[in-house]
Amino acid sequence: MLNLVLFGPPGAGKGTQAEFLIDSYRLIHLSTGDLLRSEIAAGSSLGLEAKAFMDKGELVPDAVVIGMIRTTLAAHPGAGGFIFDGFPRTVEQAEALDRLLEENGTPISGMLSLEVEHQELVNRLMGRGLVSGRPDDQDVSVIENRIEVYNRKTAPLIGYYGAQGKHFGINGMGSIPEIALRLKETVDRLPR
Ligand code: AMP
């Protein structure tokens, strides 16, 4: 069983690299951003509540995303492992995830933390905004807020997983295949 946290600031390439990892290791991809955008597209009340936070680049409340993760984990009882993309984003979410996985007896194997320079993040997100149609990728002040929220609320998770000996920093600059190779070399060394 391989449970990976794919970590990094907005624009670090988590979604892109998750695609490679899913194929290589047959994991279930669990992106809270994708789940929230599906809720918005479906016009659910959860989606409506989340959209107000997402459009400003703020985090959706912990209880909402933890509830979504709980439901999705329960929907895949025989899974060979999960890749968590964009979750956890707060210490409270990380603690909730540890508790949920403990119930299943399958802890996090490692946190892969993509490291990318600030200006490169902004460039990538603005570039994605031209094609993704995502409102939060269109406006430079929302992009800067997302990075600021990451630094303040999410980056402390490096210490959280580091204390468990599970933090692996990965150079996230360079080409997509180069970064994919760095991730694979790290994952292949993880205990499972
Ligand atoms: P992402 O697709 O991961 O870039 O997420 C897009 C937006 O969805 C974020 O800016 C947040 O508003 C919201 N979001 C996604 N995942 C989480 C999470 N784990 N906790 C809180 N908000 C989240």
PDB file of C-alpha atoms and ligand atoms in Angstrom:
ATOM      1  CA  MET A   1       0.000   0.000   0.000  1.00  0.00           C
ATOM      2  CA  LEU A   2       1.396   3.324  -1.090  1.00  0.00           C
ATOM      3  CA  ASN A   3      -0.205   6.531   0.169  1.00  0.00           C
ATOM      4  CA  LEU A   4       1.473   9.656  -1.156  1.00  0.00           C
ATOM      5  CA  VAL A   5       0.939  13.318  -0.329  1.00  0.00           C
ATOM      6  CA  LEU A   6       1.879  15.366  -3.385  1.00  0.00           C
ATOM      7  CA  PHE A   7       2.704  18.732  -1.891  1.00  0.00           C
ATOM      8  CA  GLY A   8       3.747  22.193  -3.012  1.00  0.00           C
ATOM      9  CA  PRO A   9       2.519  25.726  -3.638  1.00  0.00           C
ATOM     10  CA  PRO A  10      -0.100  26.551  -6.279  1.00  0.00           C
ATOM     11  CA  GLY A  11       1.522  26.164  -9.705  1.00  0.00           C
ATOM     12  CA  ALA A  12       4.170  23.694  -8.480  1.00  0.00           C
ATOM     13  CA  GLY A  13       2.915  21.048 -10.927  1.00  0.00           C
ATOM     14  CA  LYS A  14       1.058  18.743  -8.529  1.00  0.00           C
ATOM     15  CA  GLY A  15      -1.791  17.923 -10.934  1.00  0.00           C
ATOM     16  CA  THR A  16       0.544  17.300 -13.870  1.00  0.00           C
ATOM     17  CA  GLN A  17       2.883  15.062 -11.890  1.00  0.00           C
ATOM     18  CA  ALA A  18      -0.014  13.216 -10.237  1.00  0.00           C
ATOM     19  CA  GLU A  19      -0.953  11.918 -13.712  1.00  0.00           C
ATOM     20  CA  PHE A  20       2.454  10.206 -14.059  1.00  0.00           C
ATOM     21  CA  LEU A  21       2.407   8.768 -10.550  1.00  0.00           C
ATOM     22  CA  ILE A  22      -1.091   7.317 -10.979  1.00  0.00           C
ATOM     23  CA  ASP A  23      -0.004   5.513 -14.146  1.00  0.00           C
ATOM     24  CA  SER A  24       3.274   4.247 -12.702  1.00  0.00           C
ATOM     25  CA  TYR A  25       1.963   3.040  -9.341  1.00  0.00           C
ATOM     26  CA  ARG A  26      -1.773   2.420  -9.976  1.00  0.00           C
ATOM     27  CA  LEU A  27      -2.939   4.825  -7.311  1.00  0.00           C
ATOM     28  CA  ILE A  28      -6.260   6.559  -6.889  1.00  0.00           C
ATOM     29  CA  HIS A  29      -5.935  10.296  -7.460  1.00  0.00           C
ATOM     30  CA  LEU A  30      -7.641  12.398  -4.852  1.00  0.00           C
ATOM     31  CA  SER A  31      -7.546  16.136  -5.596  1.00  0.00           C
ATOM     32  CA  THR A  32      -9.681  18.272  -3.308  1.00  0.00           C
ATOM     33  CA  GLY A  33      -9.495  21.141  -5.848  1.00  0.00           C
ATOM     34  CA  ASP A  34     -10.949  18.854  -8.566  1.00  0.00           C
ATOM     35  CA  LEU A  35     -13.619  17.536  -6.185  1.00  0.00           C
ATOM     36  CA  LEU A  36     -14.607  21.099  -5.247  1.00  0.00           C
ATOM     37  CA  ARG A  37     -14.745  22.198  -8.914  1.00  0.00           C
ATOM     38  CA  SER A  38     -17.027  19.199  -9.640  1.00  0.00           C
ATOM     39  CA  GLU A  39     -19.324  20.333  -6.822  1.00  0.00           C
ATOM     40  CA  ILE A  40     -19.411  23.840  -8.324  1.00  0.00           C
ATOM     41  CA  ALA A  41     -20.155  22.437 -11.799  1.00  0.00           C
ATOM     42  CA  ALA A  42     -22.967  20.327 -10.325  1.00  0.00           C
ATOM     43  CA  GLY A  43     -24.420  23.412  -8.645  1.00  0.00           C
ATOM     44  CA  SER A  44     -24.544  21.759  -5.200  1.00  0.00           C
ATOM     45  CA  SER A  45     -24.857  23.794  -2.014  1.00  0.00           C
ATOM     46  CA  LEU A  46     -21.364  22.613  -0.985  1.00  0.00           C
ATOM     47  CA  GLY A  47     -20.050  23.911  -4.323  1.00  0.00           C
ATOM     48  CA  LEU A  48     -21.777  27.225  -3.863  1.00  0.00           C
ATOM     49  CA  GLU A  49     -20.269  27.631  -0.379  1.00  0.00           C
ATOM     50  CA  ALA A  50     -16.797  26.640  -1.607  1.00  0.00           C
ATOM     51  CA  LYS A  51     -16.814  28.927  -4.651  1.00  0.00           C
ATOM     52  CA  ALA A  52     -16.873  32.091  -2.545  1.00  0.00           C
ATOM     53  CA  PHE A  53     -13.577  31.037  -0.886  1.00  0.00           C
ATOM     54  CA  MET A  54     -11.949  29.674  -4.049  1.00  0.00           C
ATOM     55  CA  ASP A  55     -12.590  32.777  -6.168  1.00  0.00           C
ATOM     56  CA  LYS A  56     -10.686  34.866  -3.591  1.00  0.00           C
ATOM     57  CA  GLY A  57      -7.835  32.379  -3.282  1.00  0.00           C
ATOM     58  CA  GLU A  58      -8.782  31.549   0.318  1.00  0.00           C
ATOM     59  CA  LEU A  59      -8.991  28.040   1.780  1.00  0.00           C
ATOM     60  CA  VAL A  60     -12.346  26.288   1.984  1.00  0.00           C
ATOM     61  CA  PRO A  61     -13.170  25.425   5.647  1.00  0.00           C
ATOM     62  CA  ASP A  62     -11.397  22.323   7.001  1.00  0.00           C
ATOM     63  CA  ALA A  63     -14.646  20.528   7.899  1.00  0.00           C
ATOM     64  CA  VAL A  64     -15.833  20.692   4.270  1.00  0.00           C
ATOM     65  CA  VAL A  65     -12.702  19.206   2.697  1.00  0.00           C
ATOM     66  CA  ILE A  66     -12.155  16.631   5.465  1.00  0.00           C
ATOM     67  CA  GLY A  67     -15.744  15.438   4.902  1.00  0.00           C
ATOM     68  CA  MET A  68     -15.064  15.041   1.164  1.00  0.00           C
ATOM     69  CA  ILE A  69     -11.899  13.034   1.828  1.00  0.00           C
ATOM     70  CA  ARG A  70     -13.692  10.783   4.315  1.00  0.00           C
ATOM     71  CA  THR A  71     -16.436  10.028   1.754  1.00  0.00           C
ATOM     72  CA  THR A  72     -13.961   9.339  -1.065  1.00  0.00           C
ATOM     73  CA  LEU A  73     -11.767   7.043   1.046  1.00  0.00           C
ATOM     74  CA  ALA A  74     -14.849   5.072   2.101  1.00  0.00           C
ATOM     75  CA  ALA A  75     -15.865   4.736  -1.566  1.00  0.00           C
ATOM     76  CA  HIS A  76     -12.601   2.861  -2.422  1.00  0.00           C
ATOM     77  CA  PRO A  77     -12.219   0.123   0.214  1.00  0.00           C
ATOM     78  CA  GLY A  78      -9.962  -2.153  -1.907  1.00  0.00           C
ATOM     79  CA  ALA A  79      -7.643   0.564  -3.245  1.00  0.00           C
ATOM     80  CA  GLY A  80      -3.931  -0.193  -3.611  1.00  0.00           C
ATOM     81  CA  GLY A  81      -3.101   3.327  -2.471  1.00  0.00           C
ATOM     82  CA  PHE A  82      -3.953   6.981  -2.851  1.00  0.00           C
ATOM     83  CA  ILE A  83      -2.258  10.083  -4.069  1.00  0.00           C
ATOM     84  CA  PHE A  84      -3.430  13.138  -2.172  1.00  0.00           C
ATOM     85  CA  ASP A  85      -3.089  16.260  -4.331  1.00  0.00           C
ATOM     86  CA  GLY A  86      -3.811  19.650  -2.765  1.00  0.00           C
ATOM     87  CA  PHE A  87      -4.745  17.985   0.525  1.00  0.00           C
ATOM     88  CA  PRO A  88      -3.889  18.355   3.367  1.00  0.00           C
ATOM     89  CA  ARG A  89      -3.458  22.142   3.349  1.00  0.00           C
ATOM     90  CA  THR A  90      -3.601  22.811   7.107  1.00  0.00           C
ATOM     91  CA  VAL A  91      -2.266  21.031  10.182  1.00  0.00           C
ATOM     92  CA  GLU A  92      -5.862  20.255  11.180  1.00  0.00           C
ATOM     93  CA  GLN A  93      -6.425  18.512   7.826  1.00  0.00           C
ATOM     94  CA  ALA A  94      -3.172  16.538   8.191  1.00  0.00           C
ATOM     95  CA  GLU A  95      -4.182  15.357  11.666  1.00  0.00           C
ATOM     96  CA  ALA A  96      -7.634  14.342  10.376  1.00  0.00           C
ATOM     97  CA  LEU A  97      -6.025  12.431   7.477  1.00  0.00           C
ATOM     98  CA  ASP A  98      -3.691  10.573   9.833  1.00  0.00           C
ATOM     99  CA  ARG A  99      -6.684   9.567  11.956  1.00  0.00           C
ATOM    100  CA  LEU A 100      -8.708   8.405   8.934  1.00  0.00           C
ATOM    101  CA  LEU A 101      -5.813   6.353   7.551  1.00  0.00           C
ATOM    102  CA  GLU A 102      -5.102   4.878  10.969  1.00  0.00           C
ATOM    103  CA  GLU A 103      -8.655   3.489  10.978  1.00  0.00           C
ATOM    104  CA  ASN A 104      -7.762   1.697   7.708  1.00  0.00           C
ATOM    105  CA  GLY A 105      -4.302   0.630   8.955  1.00  0.00           C
ATOM    106  CA  THR A 106      -2.595   2.296   5.948  1.00  0.00           C
ATOM    107  CA  PRO A 107      -0.510   5.345   6.940  1.00  0.00           C
ATOM    108  CA  ILE A 108       1.042   7.988   4.661  1.00  0.00           C
ATOM    109  CA  SER A 109       4.186   6.546   3.024  1.00  0.00           C
ATOM    110  CA  GLY A 110       5.736   9.910   2.181  1.00  0.00           C
ATOM    111  CA  MET A 111       5.156  13.560   1.419  1.00  0.00           C
ATOM    112  CA  LEU A 112       6.688  14.643  -1.888  1.00  0.00           C
ATOM    113  CA  SER A 113       7.219  18.375  -1.683  1.00  0.00           C
ATOM    114  CA  LEU A 114       7.753  20.157  -5.021  1.00  0.00           C
ATOM    115  CA  GLU A 115      10.008  23.203  -4.635  1.00  0.00           C
ATOM    116  CA  VAL A 116       9.526  25.984  -7.218  1.00  0.00           C
ATOM    117  CA  GLU A 117      10.640  29.624  -7.257  1.00  0.00           C
ATOM    118  CA  HIS A 118       8.000  32.311  -6.645  1.00  0.00           C
ATOM    119  CA  GLN A 119       8.129  34.012 -10.079  1.00  0.00           C
ATOM    120  CA  GLU A 120       7.966  30.651 -11.841  1.00  0.00           C
ATOM    121  CA  LEU A 121       4.757  29.832  -9.895  1.00  0.00           C
ATOM    122  CA  VAL A 122       3.130  33.103 -10.980  1.00  0.00           C
ATOM    123  CA  ASN A 123       4.211  32.556 -14.618  1.00  0.00           C
ATOM    124  CA  ARG A 124       2.860  28.992 -14.683  1.00  0.00           C
ATOM    125  CA  LEU A 125      -0.484  29.971 -13.117  1.00  0.00           C
ATOM    126  CA  MET A 126      -0.982  32.935 -15.446  1.00  0.00           C
ATOM    127  CA  GLY A 127      -0.145  30.641 -18.398  1.00  0.00           C
ATOM    128  CA  ARG A 128      -2.626  28.031 -17.182  1.00  0.00           C
ATOM    129  CA  GLY A 129      -5.241  30.766 -16.746  1.00  0.00           C
ATOM    130  CA  LEU A 130      -5.221  31.337 -20.502  1.00  0.00           C
ATOM    131  CA  VAL A 131      -6.467  27.793 -21.106  1.00  0.00           C
ATOM    132  CA  SER A 132      -7.998  26.438 -17.865  1.00  0.00           C
ATOM    133  CA  GLY A 133     -10.893  28.875 -17.570  1.00  0.00           C
ATOM    134  CA  ARG A 134     -10.335  28.821 -13.790  1.00  0.00           C
ATOM    135  CA  PRO A 135     -11.302  32.187 -12.273  1.00  0.00           C
ATOM    136  CA  ASP A 136      -8.587  31.827  -9.611  1.00  0.00           C
ATOM    137  CA  ASP A 137      -5.884  31.554 -12.332  1.00  0.00           C
ATOM    138  CA  GLN A 138      -6.928  34.743 -14.136  1.00  0.00           C
ATOM    139  CA  ASP A 139      -6.092  37.482 -11.665  1.00  0.00           C
ATOM    140  CA  VAL A 140      -2.573  38.161 -10.415  1.00  0.00           C
ATOM    141  CA  SER A 141      -3.753  39.434  -7.005  1.00  0.00           C
ATOM    142  CA  VAL A 142      -5.743  36.193  -6.429  1.00  0.00           C
ATOM    143  CA  ILE A 143      -2.675  34.180  -7.498  1.00  0.00           C
ATOM    144  CA  GLU A 144      -0.459  36.121  -5.076  1.00  0.00           C
ATOM    145  CA  ASN A 145      -3.028  35.568  -2.303  1.00  0.00           C
ATOM    146  CA  ARG A 146      -3.062  31.801  -2.953  1.00  0.00           C
ATOM    147  CA  ILE A 147       0.746  31.722  -2.647  1.00  0.00           C
ATOM    148  CA  GLU A 148       0.594  33.830   0.535  1.00  0.00           C
ATOM    149  CA  VAL A 149      -2.054  31.506   2.046  1.00  0.00           C
ATOM    150  CA  TYR A 150       0.160  28.546   1.121  1.00  0.00           C
ATOM    151  CA  ASN A 151       3.184  30.101   2.879  1.00  0.00           C
ATOM    152  CA  ARG A 152       1.200  30.963   6.008  1.00  0.00           C
ATOM    153  CA  LYS A 153      -1.149  27.984   6.470  1.00  0.00           C
ATOM    154  CA  THR A 154       0.149  25.111   4.326  1.00  0.00           C
ATOM    155  CA  ALA A 155       3.965  25.302   4.380  1.00  0.00           C
ATOM    156  CA  PRO A 156       4.013  24.404   8.132  1.00  0.00           C
ATOM    157  CA  LEU A 157       3.030  20.876   7.050  1.00  0.00           C
ATOM    158  CA  ILE A 158       6.642  20.392   5.918  1.00  0.00           C
ATOM    159  CA  GLY A 159       7.508  20.390   9.625  1.00  0.00           C
ATOM    160  CA  TYR A 160       4.532  18.161  10.458  1.00  0.00           C
ATOM    161  CA  TYR A 161       5.625  15.393   8.056  1.00  0.00           C
ATOM    162  CA  GLY A 162       9.310  16.089   8.687  1.00  0.00           C
ATOM    163  CA  ALA A 163       8.778  15.210  12.361  1.00  0.00           C
ATOM    164  CA  GLN A 164       7.440  11.828  11.178  1.00  0.00           C
ATOM    165  CA  GLY A 165      10.490  11.344   8.897  1.00  0.00           C
ATOM    166  CA  LYS A 166       8.201  11.492   5.851  1.00  0.00           C
ATOM    167  CA  HIS A 167       9.129  14.782   4.138  1.00  0.00           C
ATOM    168  CA  PHE A 168      10.993  14.535   0.804  1.00  0.00           C
ATOM    169  CA  GLY A 169      11.907  17.811  -0.934  1.00  0.00           C
ATOM    170  CA  ILE A 170      11.922  17.537  -4.735  1.00  0.00           C
ATOM    171  CA  ASN A 171      13.339  20.149  -7.121  1.00  0.00           C
ATOM    172  CA  GLY A 172      10.244  21.237  -9.082  1.00  0.00           C
ATOM    173  CA  MET A 173      12.121  23.441 -11.587  1.00  0.00           C
ATOM    174  CA  GLY A 174      12.870  22.070 -15.064  1.00  0.00           C
ATOM    175  CA  SER A 175      10.978  20.030 -17.623  1.00  0.00           C
ATOM    176  CA  ILE A 176       7.959  17.871 -16.799  1.00  0.00           C
ATOM    177  CA  PRO A 177       9.805  14.563 -17.558  1.00  0.00           C
ATOM    178  CA  GLU A 178      12.831  15.644 -15.470  1.00  0.00           C
ATOM    179  CA  ILE A 179      10.612  16.355 -12.468  1.00  0.00           C
ATOM    180  CA  ALA A 180       8.655  13.107 -13.004  1.00  0.00           C
ATOM    181  CA  LEU A 181      11.953  11.168 -12.882  1.00  0.00           C
ATOM    182  CA  ARG A 182      13.014  12.849  -9.618  1.00  0.00           C
ATOM    183  CA  LEU A 183       9.652  11.927  -8.078  1.00  0.00           C
ATOM    184  CA  LYS A 184       9.873   8.322  -9.273  1.00  0.00           C
ATOM    185  CA  GLU A 185      13.372   7.890  -7.823  1.00  0.00           C
ATOM    186  CA  THR A 186      12.089   9.077  -4.449  1.00  0.00           C
ATOM    187  CA  VAL A 187       8.899   6.996  -4.497  1.00  0.00           C
ATOM    188  CA  ASP A 188      10.856   3.845  -5.386  1.00  0.00           C
ATOM    189  CA  ARG A 189      12.828   4.241  -2.153  1.00  0.00           C
ATOM    190  CA  LEU A 190       9.755   4.561   0.098  1.00  0.00           C
ATOM    191  CA  PRO A 191       8.709   1.725   2.383  1.00  0.00           C
ATOM    192  CA  ARG A 192       5.392   0.098   1.455  1.00  0.00           C
TER     193      ARG A 192
HETATM  194  P1  AMP B   1      -6.246  23.547  -6.257  1.00  0.00           P
HETATM  195  O1  AMP B   1      -7.008  22.938  -7.410  1.00  0.00           O
HETATM  196  O2  AMP B   1      -5.583  22.513  -5.399  1.00  0.00           O
HETATM  197  O3  AMP B   1      -5.324  24.645  -6.697  1.00  0.00           O
HETATM  198  O4  AMP B   1      -7.341  24.242  -5.319  1.00  0.00           O
HETATM  199  C1  AMP B   1      -8.121  25.333  -5.775  1.00  0.00           C
HETATM  200  C2  AMP B   1      -8.802  25.995  -4.587  1.00  0.00           C
HETATM  201  O5  AMP B   1      -9.690  25.054  -3.962  1.00  0.00           O
HETATM  202  C3  AMP B   1      -7.889  26.479  -3.484  1.00  0.00           C
HETATM  203  O6  AMP B   1      -7.355  27.774  -3.742  1.00  0.00           O
HETATM  204  C4  AMP B   1      -8.838  26.476  -2.285  1.00  0.00           C
HETATM  205  O7  AMP B   1      -9.714  27.592  -2.327  1.00  0.00           O
HETATM  206  C5  AMP B   1      -9.674  25.235  -2.550  1.00  0.00           C
HETATM  207  N1  AMP B   1      -9.066  24.009  -1.939  1.00  0.00           N
HETATM  208  C6  AMP B   1      -8.569  22.941  -2.603  1.00  0.00           C
HETATM  209  N2  AMP B   1      -8.097  22.019  -1.742  1.00  0.00           N
HETATM  210  C7  AMP B   1      -8.286  22.538  -0.497  1.00  0.00           C
HETATM  211  C8  AMP B   1      -7.985  22.085   0.814  1.00  0.00           C
HETATM  212  N3  AMP B   1      -7.376  20.910   1.037  1.00  0.00           N
HETATM  213  N4  AMP B   1      -8.326  22.891   1.856  1.00  0.00           N
HETATM  214  C9  AMP B   1      -8.944  24.059   1.659  1.00  0.00           C
HETATM  215  N5  AMP B   1      -9.239  24.571   0.452  1.00  0.00           N
HETATM  216  C10 AMP B   1      -8.916  23.810  -0.633  1.00  0.00           C
END
